[in-house]
Short mmCIF file of C-alpha atoms in Angstrom, two decimals:
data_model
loop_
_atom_site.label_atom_id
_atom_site.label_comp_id
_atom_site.label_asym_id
_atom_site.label_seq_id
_atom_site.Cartn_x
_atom_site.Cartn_y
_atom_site.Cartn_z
CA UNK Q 1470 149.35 85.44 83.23
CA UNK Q 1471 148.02 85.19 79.26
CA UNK Q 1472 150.80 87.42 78.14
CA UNK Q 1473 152.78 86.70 75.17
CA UNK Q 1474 156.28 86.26 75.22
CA UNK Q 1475 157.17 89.96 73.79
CA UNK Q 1476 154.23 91.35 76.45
CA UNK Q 1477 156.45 89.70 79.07
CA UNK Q 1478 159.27 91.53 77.79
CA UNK Q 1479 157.41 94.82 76.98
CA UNK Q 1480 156.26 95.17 80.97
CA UNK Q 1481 159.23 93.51 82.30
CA UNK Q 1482 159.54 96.25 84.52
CA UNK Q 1483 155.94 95.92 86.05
CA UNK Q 1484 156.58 92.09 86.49
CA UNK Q 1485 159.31 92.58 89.07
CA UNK Q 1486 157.16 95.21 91.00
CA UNK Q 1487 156.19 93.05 94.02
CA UNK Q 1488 152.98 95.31 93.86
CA UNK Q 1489 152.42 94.50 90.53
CA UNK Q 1490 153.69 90.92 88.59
CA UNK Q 1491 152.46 88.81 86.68
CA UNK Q 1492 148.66 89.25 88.28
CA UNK Q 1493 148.63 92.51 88.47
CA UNK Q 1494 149.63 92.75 84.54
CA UNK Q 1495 146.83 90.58 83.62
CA UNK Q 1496 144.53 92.46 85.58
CA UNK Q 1497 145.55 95.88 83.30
CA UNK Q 1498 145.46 93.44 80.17
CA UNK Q 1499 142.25 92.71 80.82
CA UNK Q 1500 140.79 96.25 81.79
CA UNK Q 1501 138.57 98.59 80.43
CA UNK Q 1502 138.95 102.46 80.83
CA UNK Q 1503 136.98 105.15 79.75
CA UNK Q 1504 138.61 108.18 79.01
CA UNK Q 1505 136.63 111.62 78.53
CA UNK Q 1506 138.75 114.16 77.10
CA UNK Q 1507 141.75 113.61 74.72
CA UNK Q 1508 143.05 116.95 75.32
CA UNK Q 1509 145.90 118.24 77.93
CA UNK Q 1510 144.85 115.37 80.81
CA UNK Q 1511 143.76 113.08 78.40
CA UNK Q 1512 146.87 113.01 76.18
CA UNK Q 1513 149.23 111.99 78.76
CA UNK Q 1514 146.90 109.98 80.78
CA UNK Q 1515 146.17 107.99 77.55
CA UNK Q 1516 149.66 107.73 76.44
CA UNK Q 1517 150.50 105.80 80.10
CA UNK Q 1518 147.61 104.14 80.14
CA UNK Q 1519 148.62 102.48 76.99
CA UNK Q 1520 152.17 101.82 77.97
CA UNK Q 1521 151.45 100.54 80.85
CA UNK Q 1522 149.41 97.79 78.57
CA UNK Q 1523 145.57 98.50 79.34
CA UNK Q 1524 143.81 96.32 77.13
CA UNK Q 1525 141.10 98.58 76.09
CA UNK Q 1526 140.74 102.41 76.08
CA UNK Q 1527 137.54 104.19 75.05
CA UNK Q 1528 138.44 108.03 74.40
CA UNK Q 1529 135.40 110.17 74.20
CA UNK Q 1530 136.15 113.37 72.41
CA UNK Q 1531 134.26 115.59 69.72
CA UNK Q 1532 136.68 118.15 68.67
CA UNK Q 1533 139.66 118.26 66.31
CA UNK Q 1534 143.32 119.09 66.98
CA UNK Q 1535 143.99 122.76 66.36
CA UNK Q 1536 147.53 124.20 66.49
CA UNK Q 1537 147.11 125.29 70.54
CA UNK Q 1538 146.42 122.10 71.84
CA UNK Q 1539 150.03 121.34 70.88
CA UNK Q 1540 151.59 123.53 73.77
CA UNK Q 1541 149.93 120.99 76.01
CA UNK Q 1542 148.47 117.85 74.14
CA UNK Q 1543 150.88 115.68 74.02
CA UNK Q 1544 149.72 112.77 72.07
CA UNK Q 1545 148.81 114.55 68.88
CA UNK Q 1546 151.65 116.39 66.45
CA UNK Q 1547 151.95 119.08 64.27
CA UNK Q 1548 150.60 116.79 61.13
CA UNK Q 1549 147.11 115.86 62.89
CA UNK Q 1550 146.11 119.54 62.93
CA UNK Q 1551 142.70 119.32 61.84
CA UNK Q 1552 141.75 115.74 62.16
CA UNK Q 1553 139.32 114.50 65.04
CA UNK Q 1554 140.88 113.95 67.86
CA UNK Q 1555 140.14 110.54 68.51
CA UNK Q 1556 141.53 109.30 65.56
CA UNK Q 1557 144.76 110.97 66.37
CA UNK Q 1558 145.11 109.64 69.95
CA UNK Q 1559 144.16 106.20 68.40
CA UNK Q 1560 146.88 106.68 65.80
CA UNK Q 1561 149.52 107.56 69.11
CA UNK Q 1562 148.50 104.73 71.03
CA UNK Q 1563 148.96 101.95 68.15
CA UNK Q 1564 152.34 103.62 67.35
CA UNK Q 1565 153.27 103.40 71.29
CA UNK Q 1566 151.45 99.67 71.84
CA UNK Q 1567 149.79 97.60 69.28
CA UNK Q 1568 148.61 95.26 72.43
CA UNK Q 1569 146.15 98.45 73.10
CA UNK Q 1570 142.29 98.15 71.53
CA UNK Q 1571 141.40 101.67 71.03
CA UNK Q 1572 137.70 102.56 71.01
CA UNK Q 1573 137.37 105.95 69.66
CA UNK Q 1574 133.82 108.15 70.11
CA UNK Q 1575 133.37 110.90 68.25
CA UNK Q 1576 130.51 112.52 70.17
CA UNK Q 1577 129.56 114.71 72.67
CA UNK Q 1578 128.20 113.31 75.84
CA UNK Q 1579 124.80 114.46 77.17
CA UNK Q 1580 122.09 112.56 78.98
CA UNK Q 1581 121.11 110.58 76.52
CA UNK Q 1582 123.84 108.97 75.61
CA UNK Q 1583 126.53 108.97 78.99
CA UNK Q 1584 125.01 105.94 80.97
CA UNK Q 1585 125.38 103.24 78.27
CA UNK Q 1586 128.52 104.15 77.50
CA UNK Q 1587 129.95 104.21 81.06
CA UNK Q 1588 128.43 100.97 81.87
CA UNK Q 1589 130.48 99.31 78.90
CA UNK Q 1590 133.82 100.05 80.80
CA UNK Q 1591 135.19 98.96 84.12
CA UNK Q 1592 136.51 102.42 85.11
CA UNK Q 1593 136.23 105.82 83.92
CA UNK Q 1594 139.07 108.79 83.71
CA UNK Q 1595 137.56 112.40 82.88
CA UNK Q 1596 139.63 115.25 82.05
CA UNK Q 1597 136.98 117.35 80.35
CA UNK Q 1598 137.54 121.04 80.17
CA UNK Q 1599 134.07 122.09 81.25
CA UNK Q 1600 131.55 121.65 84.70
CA UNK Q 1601 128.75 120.69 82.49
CA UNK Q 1602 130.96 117.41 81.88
CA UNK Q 1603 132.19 116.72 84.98
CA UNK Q 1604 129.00 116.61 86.90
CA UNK Q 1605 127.32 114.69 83.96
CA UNK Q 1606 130.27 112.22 83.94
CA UNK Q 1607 130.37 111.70 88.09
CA UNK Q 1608 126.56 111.31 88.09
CA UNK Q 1609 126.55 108.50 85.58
CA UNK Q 1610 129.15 106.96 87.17
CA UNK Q 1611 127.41 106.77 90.55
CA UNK Q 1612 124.34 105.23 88.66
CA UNK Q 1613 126.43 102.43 86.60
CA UNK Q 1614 128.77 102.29 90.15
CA UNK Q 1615 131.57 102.56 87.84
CA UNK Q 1616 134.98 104.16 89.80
CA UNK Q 1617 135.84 107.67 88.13
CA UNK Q 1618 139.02 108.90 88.46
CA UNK Q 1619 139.10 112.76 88.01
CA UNK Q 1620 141.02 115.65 87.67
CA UNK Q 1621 140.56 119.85 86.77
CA UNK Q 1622 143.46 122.14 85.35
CA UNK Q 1623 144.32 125.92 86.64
CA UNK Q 1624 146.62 128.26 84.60
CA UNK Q 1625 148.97 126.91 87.72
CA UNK Q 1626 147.44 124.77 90.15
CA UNK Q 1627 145.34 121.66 89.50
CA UNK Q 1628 143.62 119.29 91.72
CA UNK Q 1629 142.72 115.20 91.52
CA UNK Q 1630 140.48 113.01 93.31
CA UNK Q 1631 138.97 109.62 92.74
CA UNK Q 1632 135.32 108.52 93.47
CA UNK Q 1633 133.88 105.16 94.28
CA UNK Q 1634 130.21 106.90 96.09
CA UNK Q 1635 128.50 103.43 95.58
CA UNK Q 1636 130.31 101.88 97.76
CA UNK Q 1637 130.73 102.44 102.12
CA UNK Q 1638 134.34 102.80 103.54
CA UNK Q 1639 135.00 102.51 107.37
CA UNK Q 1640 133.48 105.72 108.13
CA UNK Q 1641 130.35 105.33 106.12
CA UNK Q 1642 129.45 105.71 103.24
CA UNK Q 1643 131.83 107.08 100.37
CA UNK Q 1644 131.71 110.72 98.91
CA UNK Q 1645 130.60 112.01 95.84
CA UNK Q 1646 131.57 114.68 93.69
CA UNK Q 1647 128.51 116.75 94.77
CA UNK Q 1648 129.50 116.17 98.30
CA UNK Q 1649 133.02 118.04 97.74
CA UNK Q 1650 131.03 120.63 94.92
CA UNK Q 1651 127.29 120.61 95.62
CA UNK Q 1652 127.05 122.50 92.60
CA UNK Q 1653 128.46 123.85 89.31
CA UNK Q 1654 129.82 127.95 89.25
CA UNK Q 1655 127.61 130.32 87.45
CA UNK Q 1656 128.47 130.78 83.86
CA UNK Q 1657 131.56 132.85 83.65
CA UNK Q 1658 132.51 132.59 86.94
CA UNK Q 1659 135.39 130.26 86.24
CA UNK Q 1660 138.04 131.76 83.54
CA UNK Q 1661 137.87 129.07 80.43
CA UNK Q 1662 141.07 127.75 79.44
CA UNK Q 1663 141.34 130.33 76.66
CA UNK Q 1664 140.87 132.82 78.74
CA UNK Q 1665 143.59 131.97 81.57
CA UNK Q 1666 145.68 129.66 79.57
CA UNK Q 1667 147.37 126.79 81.33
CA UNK Q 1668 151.15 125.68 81.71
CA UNK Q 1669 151.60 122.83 79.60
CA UNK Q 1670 154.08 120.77 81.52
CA UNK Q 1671 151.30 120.83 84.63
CA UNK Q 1672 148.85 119.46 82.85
CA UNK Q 1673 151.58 116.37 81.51
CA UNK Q 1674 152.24 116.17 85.53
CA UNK Q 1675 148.58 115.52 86.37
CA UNK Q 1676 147.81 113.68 83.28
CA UNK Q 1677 150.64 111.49 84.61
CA UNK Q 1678 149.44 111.13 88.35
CA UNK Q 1679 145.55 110.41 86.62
CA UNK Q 1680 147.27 107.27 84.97
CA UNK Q 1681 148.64 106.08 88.21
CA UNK Q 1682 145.28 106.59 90.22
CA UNK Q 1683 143.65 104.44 87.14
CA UNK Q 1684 146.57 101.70 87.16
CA UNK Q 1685 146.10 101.78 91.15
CA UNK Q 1686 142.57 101.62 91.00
CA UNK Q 1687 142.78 98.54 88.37
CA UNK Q 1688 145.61 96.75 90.45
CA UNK Q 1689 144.57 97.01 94.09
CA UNK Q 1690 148.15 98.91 95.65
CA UNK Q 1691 148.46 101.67 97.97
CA UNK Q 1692 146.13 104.22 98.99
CA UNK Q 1693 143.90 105.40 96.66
CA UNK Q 1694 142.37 109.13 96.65
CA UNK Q 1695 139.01 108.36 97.72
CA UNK Q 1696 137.59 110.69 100.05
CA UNK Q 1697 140.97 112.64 99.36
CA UNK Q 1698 141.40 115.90 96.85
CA UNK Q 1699 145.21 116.42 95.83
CA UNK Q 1700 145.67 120.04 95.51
CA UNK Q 1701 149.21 121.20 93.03
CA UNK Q 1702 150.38 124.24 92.98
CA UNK Q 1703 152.99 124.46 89.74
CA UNK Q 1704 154.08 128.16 90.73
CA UNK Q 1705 156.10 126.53 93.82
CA UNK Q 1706 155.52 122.80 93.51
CA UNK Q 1707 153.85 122.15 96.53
CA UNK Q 1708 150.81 119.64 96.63
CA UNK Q 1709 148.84 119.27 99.48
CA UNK Q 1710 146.07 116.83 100.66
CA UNK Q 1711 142.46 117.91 101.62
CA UNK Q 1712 139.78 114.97 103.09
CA UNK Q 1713 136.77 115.40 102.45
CA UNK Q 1714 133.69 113.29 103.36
CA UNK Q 1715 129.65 112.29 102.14
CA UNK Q 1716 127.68 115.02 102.80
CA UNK Q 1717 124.08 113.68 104.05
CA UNK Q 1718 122.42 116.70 101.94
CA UNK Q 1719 124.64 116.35 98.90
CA UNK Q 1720 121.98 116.55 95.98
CA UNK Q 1721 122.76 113.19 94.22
CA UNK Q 1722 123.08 110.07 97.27
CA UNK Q 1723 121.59 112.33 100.31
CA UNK Q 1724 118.87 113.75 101.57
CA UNK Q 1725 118.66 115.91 98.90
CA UNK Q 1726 118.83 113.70 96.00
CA UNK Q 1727 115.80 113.63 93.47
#
């Protein structure tokens, strides 16, 4: 298994999973993960991630921790108001799991810099707060045929899906994201987080379920959400399942792709 005799006792309760063991705990040791966004997704989905004893987690994020976040952001306190949040979440995640090698980037992603960065991980999770990102993000990841795990925040409802368009299931082949959104909403279209605000515990709950897609994805167990959008609505906590399939036209694998 390679695990040290406290690592053995630290995930003693993923070695008796039949789904999991010993294998399945070496495969998370040995992982990479990519994480875009250390803010309400991110914080939770980083904070599992690194219990759960992933042996490496990028966290791409260029902002600092203001005293909002804090309704929602789990990972960073009161005292790491105004320090980048990278370096907070890094902080977290040594406190919670020295096993953990956190890779922090400071940066902004944009064309020239996404691709080489996705390629150095095995599997990306983005919980950005914007479209620009998300279509940027699920792009590269088709490209570098890296999975992506992603998810989007509501004030009260929140959805999750996970991609793997490189690749054919039985039906074909797989979806991308521009087959379930051909494109991004006009500017101002969508309310901003500011502008709608967002219930904190949803965005632990998701942050939660992104983890376990990632730790799924990693281990090989159950049915993943490829091809499948989980819809939550927090006002009556009901979640729902929507398929969705490749689109021959979608802009990026199809017939319309450049």
């Amino acid at each position: 298994m390679n695990l040290s005799p406290e690592e053995i006792e630290r995930y003693a309760r993923h070695l008796v999973l039949r789904d999991i063991g010993g294998p399945g705990q070496s495969k998370l040791k040995h992982a990479r993960v990519l994480v875009v966004g250390a803010g309400g997704l991110g914080a939770p989905l980083l904070q599992y991630l690194a219990a759960a004893g992933v042996g490496a987690l990028g966290v791409v994020d260029d902002d600092a921790v203001s005293l909002s976040n804090l309704q929602r952001q789990v990972i960073h306190a009161t005292q790491d108001v105004g320090r980048p949040k990278v370096e907070s979440a890094r902080d977290a995640i040594a406190r919670l799991n020295p096993h953990v090698v956190v890779e922090p980037h400071a940066l902004r992603l944009d064309e020239t810099n996404v691709r080489s960065l996705i390629a150095r991980y095995d599997i990306v999770a983005e919980g950005s707060d914007n479209f620009a990102t998300r279509y940027l993000v699920s792009d590269a990841c088709y490209y570098e045929r890296k999975p992506l795990v992603t998810a989007a925040l509501g004030g009260f409802d929140a959805s999750l899906t996970t991609l793997r368009p490189f690749e054919r299931g039985p039906g074909g082949p797989n979806p991308t994201y521009r087959c379930l959104f051909p494109t991004p909403p006009l500017a101002g279209e969508i309310p901003t987080c500011e502008e709608a605000g967002v219930l904190g515990a949803l965005a632990g709950m998701v942050g939660a379920m992104m983890a376990l897609e990632v730790v799924r994805e990693i281990v090989g167990f159950g049915e993943g959400l490829v091809g499948r959008l989980l819809l939550v609505d927090a006002r009556d906590l009901r979640f729902e399942t929507v398929r969705y399939a490749f689109d021959p036209e979608n802009p990026l694998s199809g017939a319309g792709a450049q």
